[in-house]
Short mmCIF file of N, CA and C in Angstrom, two decimals:
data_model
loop_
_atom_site.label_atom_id
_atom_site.label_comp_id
_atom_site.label_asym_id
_atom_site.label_seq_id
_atom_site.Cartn_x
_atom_site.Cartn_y
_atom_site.Cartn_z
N UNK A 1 106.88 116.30 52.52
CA UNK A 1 107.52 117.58 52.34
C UNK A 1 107.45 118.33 53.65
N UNK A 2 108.81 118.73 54.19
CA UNK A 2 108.79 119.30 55.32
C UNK A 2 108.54 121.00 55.23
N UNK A 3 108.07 121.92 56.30
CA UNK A 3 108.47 122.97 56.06
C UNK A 3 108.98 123.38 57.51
N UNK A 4 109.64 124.73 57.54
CA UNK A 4 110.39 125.10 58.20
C UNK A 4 109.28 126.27 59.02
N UNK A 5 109.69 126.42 59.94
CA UNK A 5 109.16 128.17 61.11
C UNK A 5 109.34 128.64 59.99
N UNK A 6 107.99 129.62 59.99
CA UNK A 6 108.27 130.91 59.26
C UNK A 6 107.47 130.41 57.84
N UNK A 7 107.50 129.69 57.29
CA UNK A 7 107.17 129.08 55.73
C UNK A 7 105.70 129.03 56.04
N UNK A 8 104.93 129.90 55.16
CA UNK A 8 103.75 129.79 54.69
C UNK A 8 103.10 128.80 53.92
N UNK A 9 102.13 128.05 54.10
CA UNK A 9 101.17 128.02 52.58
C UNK A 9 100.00 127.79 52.49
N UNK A 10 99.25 128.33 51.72
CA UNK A 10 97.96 128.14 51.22
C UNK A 10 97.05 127.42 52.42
N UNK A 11 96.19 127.82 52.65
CA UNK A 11 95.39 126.80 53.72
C UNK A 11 95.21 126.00 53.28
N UNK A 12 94.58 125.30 51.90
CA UNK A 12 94.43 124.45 51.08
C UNK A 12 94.91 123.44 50.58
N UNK A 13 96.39 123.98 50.63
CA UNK A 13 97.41 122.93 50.58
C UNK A 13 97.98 122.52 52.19
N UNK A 14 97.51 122.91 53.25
CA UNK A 14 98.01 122.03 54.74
C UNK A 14 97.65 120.91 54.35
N UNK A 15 98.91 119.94 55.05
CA UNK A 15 98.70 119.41 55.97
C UNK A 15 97.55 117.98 55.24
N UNK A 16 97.47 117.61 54.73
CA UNK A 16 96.12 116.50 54.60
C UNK A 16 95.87 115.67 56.19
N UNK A 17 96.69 116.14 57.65
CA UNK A 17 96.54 115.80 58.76
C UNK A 17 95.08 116.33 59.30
N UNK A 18 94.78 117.50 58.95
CA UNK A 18 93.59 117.95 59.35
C UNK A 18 92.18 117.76 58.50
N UNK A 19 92.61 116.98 57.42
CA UNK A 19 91.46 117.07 56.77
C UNK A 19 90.50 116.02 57.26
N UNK A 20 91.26 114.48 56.91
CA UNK A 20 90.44 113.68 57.29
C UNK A 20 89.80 113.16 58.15
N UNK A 21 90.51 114.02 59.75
CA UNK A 21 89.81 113.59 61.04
C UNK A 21 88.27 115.02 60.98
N UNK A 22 89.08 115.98 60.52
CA UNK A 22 87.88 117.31 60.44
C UNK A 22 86.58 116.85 59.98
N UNK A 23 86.99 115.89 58.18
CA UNK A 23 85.34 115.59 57.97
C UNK A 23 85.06 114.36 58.45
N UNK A 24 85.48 113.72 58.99
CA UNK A 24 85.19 112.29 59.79
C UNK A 24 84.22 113.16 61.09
N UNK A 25 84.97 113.99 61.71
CA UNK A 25 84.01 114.68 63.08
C UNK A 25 83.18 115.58 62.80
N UNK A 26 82.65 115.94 61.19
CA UNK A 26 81.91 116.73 60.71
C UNK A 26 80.57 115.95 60.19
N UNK A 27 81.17 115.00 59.93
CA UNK A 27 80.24 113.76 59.04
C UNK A 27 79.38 113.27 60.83
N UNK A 28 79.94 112.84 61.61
CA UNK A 28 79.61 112.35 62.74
C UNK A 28 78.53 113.07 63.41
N UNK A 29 79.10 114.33 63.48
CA UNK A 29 78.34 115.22 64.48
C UNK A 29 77.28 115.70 63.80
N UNK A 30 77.51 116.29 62.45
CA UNK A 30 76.40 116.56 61.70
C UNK A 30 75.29 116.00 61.51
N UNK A 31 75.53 114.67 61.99
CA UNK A 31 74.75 113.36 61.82
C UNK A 31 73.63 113.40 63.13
N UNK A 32 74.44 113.71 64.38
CA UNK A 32 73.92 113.76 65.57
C UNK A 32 73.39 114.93 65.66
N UNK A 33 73.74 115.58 64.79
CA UNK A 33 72.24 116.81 64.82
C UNK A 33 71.53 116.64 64.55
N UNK A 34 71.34 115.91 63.28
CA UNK A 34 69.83 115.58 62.35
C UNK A 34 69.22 114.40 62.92
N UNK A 35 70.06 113.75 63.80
CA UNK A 35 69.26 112.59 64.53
C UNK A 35 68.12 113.28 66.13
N UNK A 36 69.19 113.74 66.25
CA UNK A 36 68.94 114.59 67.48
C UNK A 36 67.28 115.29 67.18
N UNK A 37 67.97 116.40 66.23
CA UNK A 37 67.06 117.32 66.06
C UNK A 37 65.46 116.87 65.43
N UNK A 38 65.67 116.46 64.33
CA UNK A 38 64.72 115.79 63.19
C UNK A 38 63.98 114.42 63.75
N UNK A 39 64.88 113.38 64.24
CA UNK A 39 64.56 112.43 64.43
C UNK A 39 63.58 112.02 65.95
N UNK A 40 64.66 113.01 67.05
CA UNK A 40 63.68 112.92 68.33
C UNK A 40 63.19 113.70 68.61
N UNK A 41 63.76 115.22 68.88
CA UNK A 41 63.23 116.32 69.57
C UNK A 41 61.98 117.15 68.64
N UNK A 42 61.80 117.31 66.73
CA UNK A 42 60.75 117.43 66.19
C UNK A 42 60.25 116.40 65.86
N UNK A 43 60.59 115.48 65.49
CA UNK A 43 60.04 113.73 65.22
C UNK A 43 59.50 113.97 63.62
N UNK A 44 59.98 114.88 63.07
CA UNK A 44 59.75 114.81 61.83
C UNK A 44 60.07 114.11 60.90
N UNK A 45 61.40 113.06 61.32
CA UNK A 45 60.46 111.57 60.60
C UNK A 45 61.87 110.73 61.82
N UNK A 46 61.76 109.63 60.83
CA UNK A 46 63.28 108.39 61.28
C UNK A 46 63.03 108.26 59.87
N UNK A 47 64.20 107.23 60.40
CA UNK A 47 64.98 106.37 59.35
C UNK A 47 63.98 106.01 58.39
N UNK A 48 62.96 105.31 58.47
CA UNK A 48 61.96 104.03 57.54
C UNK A 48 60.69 105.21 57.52
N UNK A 49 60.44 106.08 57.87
CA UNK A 49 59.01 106.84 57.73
C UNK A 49 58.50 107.01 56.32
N UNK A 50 59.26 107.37 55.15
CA UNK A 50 58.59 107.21 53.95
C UNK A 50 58.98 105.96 53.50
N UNK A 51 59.09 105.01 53.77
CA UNK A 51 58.86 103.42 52.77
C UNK A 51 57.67 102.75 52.37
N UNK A 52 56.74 103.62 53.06
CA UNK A 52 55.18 102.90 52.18
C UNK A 52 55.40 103.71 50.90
N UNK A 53 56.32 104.62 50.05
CA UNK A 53 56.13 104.69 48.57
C UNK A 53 58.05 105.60 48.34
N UNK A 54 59.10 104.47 49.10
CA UNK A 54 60.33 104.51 48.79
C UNK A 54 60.63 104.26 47.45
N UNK A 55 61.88 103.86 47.13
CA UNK A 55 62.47 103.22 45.55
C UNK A 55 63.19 101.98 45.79
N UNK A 56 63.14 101.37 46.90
CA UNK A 56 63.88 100.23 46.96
C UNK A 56 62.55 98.89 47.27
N UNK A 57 61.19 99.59 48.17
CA UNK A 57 60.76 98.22 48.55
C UNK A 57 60.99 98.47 50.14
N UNK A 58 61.59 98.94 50.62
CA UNK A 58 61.58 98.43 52.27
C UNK A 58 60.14 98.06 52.83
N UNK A 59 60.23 97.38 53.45
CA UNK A 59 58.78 97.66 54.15
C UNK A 59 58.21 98.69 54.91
N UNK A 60 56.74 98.79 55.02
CA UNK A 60 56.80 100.08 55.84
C UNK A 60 56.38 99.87 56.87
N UNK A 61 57.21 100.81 57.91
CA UNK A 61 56.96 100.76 59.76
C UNK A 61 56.40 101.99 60.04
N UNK A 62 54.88 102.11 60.01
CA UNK A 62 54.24 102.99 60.39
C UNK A 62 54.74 103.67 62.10
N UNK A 63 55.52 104.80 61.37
CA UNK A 63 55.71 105.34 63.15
C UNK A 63 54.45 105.72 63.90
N UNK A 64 53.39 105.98 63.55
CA UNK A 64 52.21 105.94 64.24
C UNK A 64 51.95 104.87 65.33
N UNK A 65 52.14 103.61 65.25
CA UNK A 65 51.79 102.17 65.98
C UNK A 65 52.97 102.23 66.75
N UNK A 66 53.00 101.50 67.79
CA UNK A 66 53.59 101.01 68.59
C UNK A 66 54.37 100.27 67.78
N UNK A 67 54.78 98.56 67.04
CA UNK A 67 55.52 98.37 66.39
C UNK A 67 56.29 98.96 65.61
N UNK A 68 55.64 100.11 64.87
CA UNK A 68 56.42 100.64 63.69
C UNK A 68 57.26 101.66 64.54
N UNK A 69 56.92 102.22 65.30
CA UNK A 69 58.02 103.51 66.10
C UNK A 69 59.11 102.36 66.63
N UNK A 70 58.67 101.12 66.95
CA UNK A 70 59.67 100.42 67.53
C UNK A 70 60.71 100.11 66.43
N UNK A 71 60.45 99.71 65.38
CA UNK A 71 61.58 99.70 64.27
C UNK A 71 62.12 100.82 63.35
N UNK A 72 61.51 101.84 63.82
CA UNK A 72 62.25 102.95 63.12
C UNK A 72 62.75 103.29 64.21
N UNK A 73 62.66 103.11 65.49
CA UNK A 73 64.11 103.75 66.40
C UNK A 73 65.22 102.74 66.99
N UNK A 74 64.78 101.63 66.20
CA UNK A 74 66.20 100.49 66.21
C UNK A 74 66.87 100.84 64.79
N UNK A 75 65.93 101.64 63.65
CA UNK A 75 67.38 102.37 63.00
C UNK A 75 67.46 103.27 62.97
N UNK A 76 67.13 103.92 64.00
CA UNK A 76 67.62 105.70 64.08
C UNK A 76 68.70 104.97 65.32
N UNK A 77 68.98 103.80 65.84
CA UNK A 77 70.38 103.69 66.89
C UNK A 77 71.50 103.27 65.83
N UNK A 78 70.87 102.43 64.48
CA UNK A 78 71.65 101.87 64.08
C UNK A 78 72.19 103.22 63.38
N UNK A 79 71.51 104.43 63.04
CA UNK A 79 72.18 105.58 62.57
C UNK A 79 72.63 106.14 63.62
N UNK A 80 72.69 106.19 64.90
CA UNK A 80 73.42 107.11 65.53
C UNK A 80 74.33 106.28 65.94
N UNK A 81 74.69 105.13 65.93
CA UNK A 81 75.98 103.83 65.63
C UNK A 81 77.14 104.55 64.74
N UNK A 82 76.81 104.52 63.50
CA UNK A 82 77.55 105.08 62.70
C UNK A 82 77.67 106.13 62.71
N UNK A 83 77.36 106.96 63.59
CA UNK A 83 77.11 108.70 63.64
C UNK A 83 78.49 108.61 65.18
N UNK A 84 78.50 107.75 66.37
CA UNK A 84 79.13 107.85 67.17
C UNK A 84 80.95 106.96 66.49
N UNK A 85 80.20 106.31 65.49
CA UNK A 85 81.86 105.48 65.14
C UNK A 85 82.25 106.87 64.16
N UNK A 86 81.45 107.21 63.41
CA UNK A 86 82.14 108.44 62.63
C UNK A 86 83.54 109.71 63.61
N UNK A 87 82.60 110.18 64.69
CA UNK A 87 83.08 110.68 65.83
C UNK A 87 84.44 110.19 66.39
N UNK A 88 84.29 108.77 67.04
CA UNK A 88 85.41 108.44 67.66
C UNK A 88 86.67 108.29 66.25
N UNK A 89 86.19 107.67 65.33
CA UNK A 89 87.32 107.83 64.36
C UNK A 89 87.59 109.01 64.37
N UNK A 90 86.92 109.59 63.85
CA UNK A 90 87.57 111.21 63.86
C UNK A 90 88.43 112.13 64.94
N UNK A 91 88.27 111.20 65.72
CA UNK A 91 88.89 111.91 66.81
C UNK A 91 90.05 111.19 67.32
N UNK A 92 90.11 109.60 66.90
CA UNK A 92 91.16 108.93 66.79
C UNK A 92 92.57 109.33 65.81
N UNK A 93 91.68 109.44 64.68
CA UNK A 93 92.64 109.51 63.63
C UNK A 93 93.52 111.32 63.81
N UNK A 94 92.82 112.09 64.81
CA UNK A 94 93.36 113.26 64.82
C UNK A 94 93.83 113.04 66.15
N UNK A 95 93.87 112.53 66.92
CA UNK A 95 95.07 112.22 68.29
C UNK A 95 96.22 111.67 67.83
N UNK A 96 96.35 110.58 66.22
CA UNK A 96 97.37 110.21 66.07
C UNK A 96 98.07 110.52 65.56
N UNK A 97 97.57 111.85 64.31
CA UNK A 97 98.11 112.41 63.70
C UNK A 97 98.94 113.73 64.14
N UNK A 98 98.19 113.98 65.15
CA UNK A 98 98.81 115.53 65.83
C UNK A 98 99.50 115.39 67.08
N UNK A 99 100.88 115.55 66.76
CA UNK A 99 101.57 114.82 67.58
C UNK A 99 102.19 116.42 68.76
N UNK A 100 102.26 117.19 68.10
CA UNK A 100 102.37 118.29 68.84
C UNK A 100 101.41 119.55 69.15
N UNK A 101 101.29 120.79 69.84
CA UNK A 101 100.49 121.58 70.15
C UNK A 101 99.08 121.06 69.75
N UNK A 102 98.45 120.49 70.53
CA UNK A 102 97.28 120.03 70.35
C UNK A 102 95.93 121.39 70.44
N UNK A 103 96.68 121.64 71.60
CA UNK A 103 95.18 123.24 72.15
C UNK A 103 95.35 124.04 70.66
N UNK A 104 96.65 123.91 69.73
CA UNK A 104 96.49 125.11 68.48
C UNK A 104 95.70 124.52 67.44
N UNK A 105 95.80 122.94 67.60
CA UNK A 105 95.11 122.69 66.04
C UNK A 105 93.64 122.10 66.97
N UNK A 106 92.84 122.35 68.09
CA UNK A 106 92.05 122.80 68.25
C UNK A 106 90.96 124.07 68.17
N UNK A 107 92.29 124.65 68.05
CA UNK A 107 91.60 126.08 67.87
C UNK A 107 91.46 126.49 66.52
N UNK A 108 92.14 125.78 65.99
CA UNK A 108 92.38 126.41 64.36
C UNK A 108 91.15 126.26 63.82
N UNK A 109 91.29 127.65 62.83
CA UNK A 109 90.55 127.96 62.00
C UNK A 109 89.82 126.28 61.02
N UNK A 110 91.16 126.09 60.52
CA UNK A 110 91.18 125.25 59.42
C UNK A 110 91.03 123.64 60.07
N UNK A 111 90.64 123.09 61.15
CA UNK A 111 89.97 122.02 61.63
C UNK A 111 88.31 122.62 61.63
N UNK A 112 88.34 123.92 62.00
CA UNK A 112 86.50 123.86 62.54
C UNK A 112 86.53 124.09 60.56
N UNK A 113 86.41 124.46 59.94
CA UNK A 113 86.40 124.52 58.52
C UNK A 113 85.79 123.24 57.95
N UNK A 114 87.17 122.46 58.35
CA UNK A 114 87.03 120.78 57.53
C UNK A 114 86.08 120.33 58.60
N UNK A 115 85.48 120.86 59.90
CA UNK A 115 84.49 120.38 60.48
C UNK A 115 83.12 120.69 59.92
N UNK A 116 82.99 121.53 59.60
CA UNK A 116 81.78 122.32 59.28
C UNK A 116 81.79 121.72 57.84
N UNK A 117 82.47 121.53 56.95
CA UNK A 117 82.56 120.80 55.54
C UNK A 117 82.25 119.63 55.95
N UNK A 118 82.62 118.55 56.57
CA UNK A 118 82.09 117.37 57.26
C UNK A 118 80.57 117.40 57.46
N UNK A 119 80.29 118.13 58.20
CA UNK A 119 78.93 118.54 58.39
C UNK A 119 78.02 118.45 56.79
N UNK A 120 78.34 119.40 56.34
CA UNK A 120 77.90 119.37 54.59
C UNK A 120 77.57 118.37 54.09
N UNK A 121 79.21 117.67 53.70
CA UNK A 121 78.89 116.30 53.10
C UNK A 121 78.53 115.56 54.19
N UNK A 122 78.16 115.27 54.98
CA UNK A 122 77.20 114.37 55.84
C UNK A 122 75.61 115.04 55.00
N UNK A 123 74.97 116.09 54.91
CA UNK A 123 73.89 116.39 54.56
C UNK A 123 73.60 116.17 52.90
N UNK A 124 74.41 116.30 52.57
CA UNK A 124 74.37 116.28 50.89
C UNK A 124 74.67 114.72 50.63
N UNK A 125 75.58 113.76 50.87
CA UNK A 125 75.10 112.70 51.13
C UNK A 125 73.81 111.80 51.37
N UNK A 126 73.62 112.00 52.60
CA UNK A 126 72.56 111.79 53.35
C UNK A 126 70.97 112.10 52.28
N UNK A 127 71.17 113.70 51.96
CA UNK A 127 70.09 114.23 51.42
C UNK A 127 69.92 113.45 49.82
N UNK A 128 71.05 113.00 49.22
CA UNK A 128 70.70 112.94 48.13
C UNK A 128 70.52 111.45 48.25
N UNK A 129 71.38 110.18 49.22
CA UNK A 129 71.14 108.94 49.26
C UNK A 129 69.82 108.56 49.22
N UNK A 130 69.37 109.45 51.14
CA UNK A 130 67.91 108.60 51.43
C UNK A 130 66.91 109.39 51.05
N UNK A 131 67.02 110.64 51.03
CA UNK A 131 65.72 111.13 50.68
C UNK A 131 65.46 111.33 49.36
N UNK A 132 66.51 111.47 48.05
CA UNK A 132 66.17 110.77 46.97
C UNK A 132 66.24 109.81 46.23
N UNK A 133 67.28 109.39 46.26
CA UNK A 133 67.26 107.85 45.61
C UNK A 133 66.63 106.97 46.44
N UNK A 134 66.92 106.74 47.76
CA UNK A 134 66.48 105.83 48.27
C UNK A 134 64.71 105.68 48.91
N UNK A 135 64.70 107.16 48.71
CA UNK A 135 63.60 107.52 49.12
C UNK A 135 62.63 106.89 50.42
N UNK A 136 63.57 106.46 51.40
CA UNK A 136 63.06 106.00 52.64
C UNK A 136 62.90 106.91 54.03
N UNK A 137 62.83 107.90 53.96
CA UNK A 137 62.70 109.30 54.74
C UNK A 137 63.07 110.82 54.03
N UNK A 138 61.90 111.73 54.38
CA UNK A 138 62.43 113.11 53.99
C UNK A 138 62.68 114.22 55.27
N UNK A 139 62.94 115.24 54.96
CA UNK A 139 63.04 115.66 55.92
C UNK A 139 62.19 116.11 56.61
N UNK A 140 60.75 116.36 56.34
CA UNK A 140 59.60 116.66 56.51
C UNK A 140 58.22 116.31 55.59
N UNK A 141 58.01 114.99 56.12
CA UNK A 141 56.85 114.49 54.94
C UNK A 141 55.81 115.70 54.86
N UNK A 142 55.10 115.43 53.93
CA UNK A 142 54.14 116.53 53.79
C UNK A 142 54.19 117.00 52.21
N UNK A 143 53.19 117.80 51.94
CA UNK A 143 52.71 118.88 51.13
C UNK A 143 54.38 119.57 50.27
N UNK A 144 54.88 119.45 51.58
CA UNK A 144 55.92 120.76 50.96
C UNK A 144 57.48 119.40 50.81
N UNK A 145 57.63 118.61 51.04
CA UNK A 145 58.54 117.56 51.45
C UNK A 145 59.57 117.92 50.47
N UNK A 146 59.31 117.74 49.29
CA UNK A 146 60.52 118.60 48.32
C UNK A 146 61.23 119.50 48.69
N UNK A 147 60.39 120.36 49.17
CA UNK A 147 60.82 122.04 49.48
C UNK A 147 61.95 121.92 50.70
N UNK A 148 62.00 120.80 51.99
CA UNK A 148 62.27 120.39 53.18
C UNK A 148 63.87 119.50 52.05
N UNK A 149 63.83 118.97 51.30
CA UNK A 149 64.67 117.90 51.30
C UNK A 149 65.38 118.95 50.19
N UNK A 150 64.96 119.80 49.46
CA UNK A 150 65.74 120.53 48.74
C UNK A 150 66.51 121.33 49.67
N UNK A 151 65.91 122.15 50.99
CA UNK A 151 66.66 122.79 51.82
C UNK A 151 67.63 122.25 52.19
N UNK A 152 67.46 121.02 52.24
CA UNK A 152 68.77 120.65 52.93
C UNK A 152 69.84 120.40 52.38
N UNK A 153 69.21 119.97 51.07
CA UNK A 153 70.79 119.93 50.27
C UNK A 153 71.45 121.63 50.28
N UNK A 154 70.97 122.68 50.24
CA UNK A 154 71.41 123.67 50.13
C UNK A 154 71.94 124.06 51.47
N UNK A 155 71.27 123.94 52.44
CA UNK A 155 72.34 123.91 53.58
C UNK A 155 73.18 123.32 53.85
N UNK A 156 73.57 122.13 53.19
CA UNK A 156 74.59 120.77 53.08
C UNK A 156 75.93 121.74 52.14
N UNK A 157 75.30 122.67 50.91
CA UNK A 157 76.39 123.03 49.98
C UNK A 157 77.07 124.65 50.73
N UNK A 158 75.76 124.97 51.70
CA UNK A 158 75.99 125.88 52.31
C UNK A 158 77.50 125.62 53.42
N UNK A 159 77.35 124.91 54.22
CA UNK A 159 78.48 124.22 54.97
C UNK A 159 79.23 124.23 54.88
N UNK A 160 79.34 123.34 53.24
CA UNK A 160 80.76 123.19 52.62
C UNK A 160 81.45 124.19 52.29
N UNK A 161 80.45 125.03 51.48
CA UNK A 161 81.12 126.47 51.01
C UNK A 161 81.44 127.48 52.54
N UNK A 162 81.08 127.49 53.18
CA UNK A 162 81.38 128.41 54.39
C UNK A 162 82.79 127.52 55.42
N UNK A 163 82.35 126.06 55.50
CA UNK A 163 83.75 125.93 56.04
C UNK A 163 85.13 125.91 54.93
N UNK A 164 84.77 125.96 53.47
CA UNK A 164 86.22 126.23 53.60
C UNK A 164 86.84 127.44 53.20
N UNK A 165 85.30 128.55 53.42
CA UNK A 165 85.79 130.32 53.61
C UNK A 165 86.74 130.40 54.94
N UNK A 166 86.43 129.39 55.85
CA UNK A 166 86.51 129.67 57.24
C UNK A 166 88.12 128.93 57.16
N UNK A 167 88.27 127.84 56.57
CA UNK A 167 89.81 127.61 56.49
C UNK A 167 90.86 128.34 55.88
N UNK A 168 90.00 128.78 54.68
CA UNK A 168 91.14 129.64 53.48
C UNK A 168 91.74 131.12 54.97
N UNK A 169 90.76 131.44 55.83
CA UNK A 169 91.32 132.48 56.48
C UNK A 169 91.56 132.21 57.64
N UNK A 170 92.10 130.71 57.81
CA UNK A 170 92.31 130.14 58.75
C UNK A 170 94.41 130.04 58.59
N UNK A 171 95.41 130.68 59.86
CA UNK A 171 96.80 130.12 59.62
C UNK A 171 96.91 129.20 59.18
N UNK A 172 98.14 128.49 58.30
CA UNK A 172 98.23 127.31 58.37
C UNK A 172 99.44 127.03 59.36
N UNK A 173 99.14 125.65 60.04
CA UNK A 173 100.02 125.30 61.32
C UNK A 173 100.07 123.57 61.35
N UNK A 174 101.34 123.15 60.64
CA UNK A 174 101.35 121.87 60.74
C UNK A 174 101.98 121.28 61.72
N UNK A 175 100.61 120.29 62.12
CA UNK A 175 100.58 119.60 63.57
C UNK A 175 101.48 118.46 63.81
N UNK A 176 102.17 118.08 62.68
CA UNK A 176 102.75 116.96 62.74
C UNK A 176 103.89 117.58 63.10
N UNK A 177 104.49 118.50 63.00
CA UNK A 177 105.74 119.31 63.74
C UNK A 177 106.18 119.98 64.48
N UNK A 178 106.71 120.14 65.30
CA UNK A 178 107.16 121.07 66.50
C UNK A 178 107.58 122.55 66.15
N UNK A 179 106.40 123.15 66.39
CA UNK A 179 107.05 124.45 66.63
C UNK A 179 108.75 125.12 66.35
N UNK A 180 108.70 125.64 65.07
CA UNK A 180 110.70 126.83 65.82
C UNK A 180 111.34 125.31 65.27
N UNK A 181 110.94 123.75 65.17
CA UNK A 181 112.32 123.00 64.52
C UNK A 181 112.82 123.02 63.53
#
């Protein structure tokens, strides 16, 4: 369905061009925060840190030892693997899709939106895969670890709900068309 200069609609209804590269580079980056942040710079856990009493069995790689830090940061690469392919897709699939004014649907409201929603479901995912079902890392072992892995789901729903305040008052501007044709 084409629309014309001038024709409004709904932020909600743009475009499905911006959605799926938005949470592809939301899912990605969001990812590279919590790796970033959690994983190296507080070290409050990796990947495998709670598997001495997970739900699947993994084995456990005491990050304390020399071995065990060594295999929980061959899968904190293998998570920031999928954290950098998340990214380049996302950024693929929105070079191919946006074929015109690129600097506008950079700027738009309604990409950082479906970015910041990306972000979300990367955490609410994430939060509900490994740190409860799978129960092979929380976000902060400890005393309070619930309290840490519940936050995050709420900042995960937080995300979602704020990027798509941030789209609904975002123009809509479809990228697949030229300007005025």
């Amino acid at each position: 369905m084409a629309t014309t200069a001038g024709t409004a609609r709904p932020p909600d209804t743009a475009p499905v061009s911006i959605r799926l590269p938005g949470l592809l580079l939301g899912v990605g980056l969001g990812g590279f925060v919590d790796g970033i942040l959690l994983h190296q710079l507080l070290q409050w856990h990796h990947m495998l840190t709670s598997t001495d009493h997970d739900h699947i069995g993994v084995k456990y790689y005491d990050p304390h030892t020399v071995s065990g830090l060594e295999m929980n940061t061959v899968w904190d690469g293998v998570f920031h693997a999928l954290c950098w392919i998340a990214v380049l897709a996302g950024l693929a699939v929105l070079y191919s899709r946006v074929i015109h004014d690129r600097r506008t649907v950079w700027t738009s409201r309604v990409l950082w939106g479906w970015v910041l929603s990306g972000w979300g479901v990367f955490n609410l995912v994430e939060g509900i895969l490994d740190h409860q079902i799978l129960g092979i890392h929380h976000v902060h072992g400890g005393p309070y670890q619930a309290w840490w892995d519940a936050g995050f789901l709420v900042l995960g729903a937080l995300f979602v709900a704020v990027g798509h305040l941030i789209r609904r008052g975002g123009r809509f501007h479809d990228p697949a068309t030229r300007r005025g044709a």
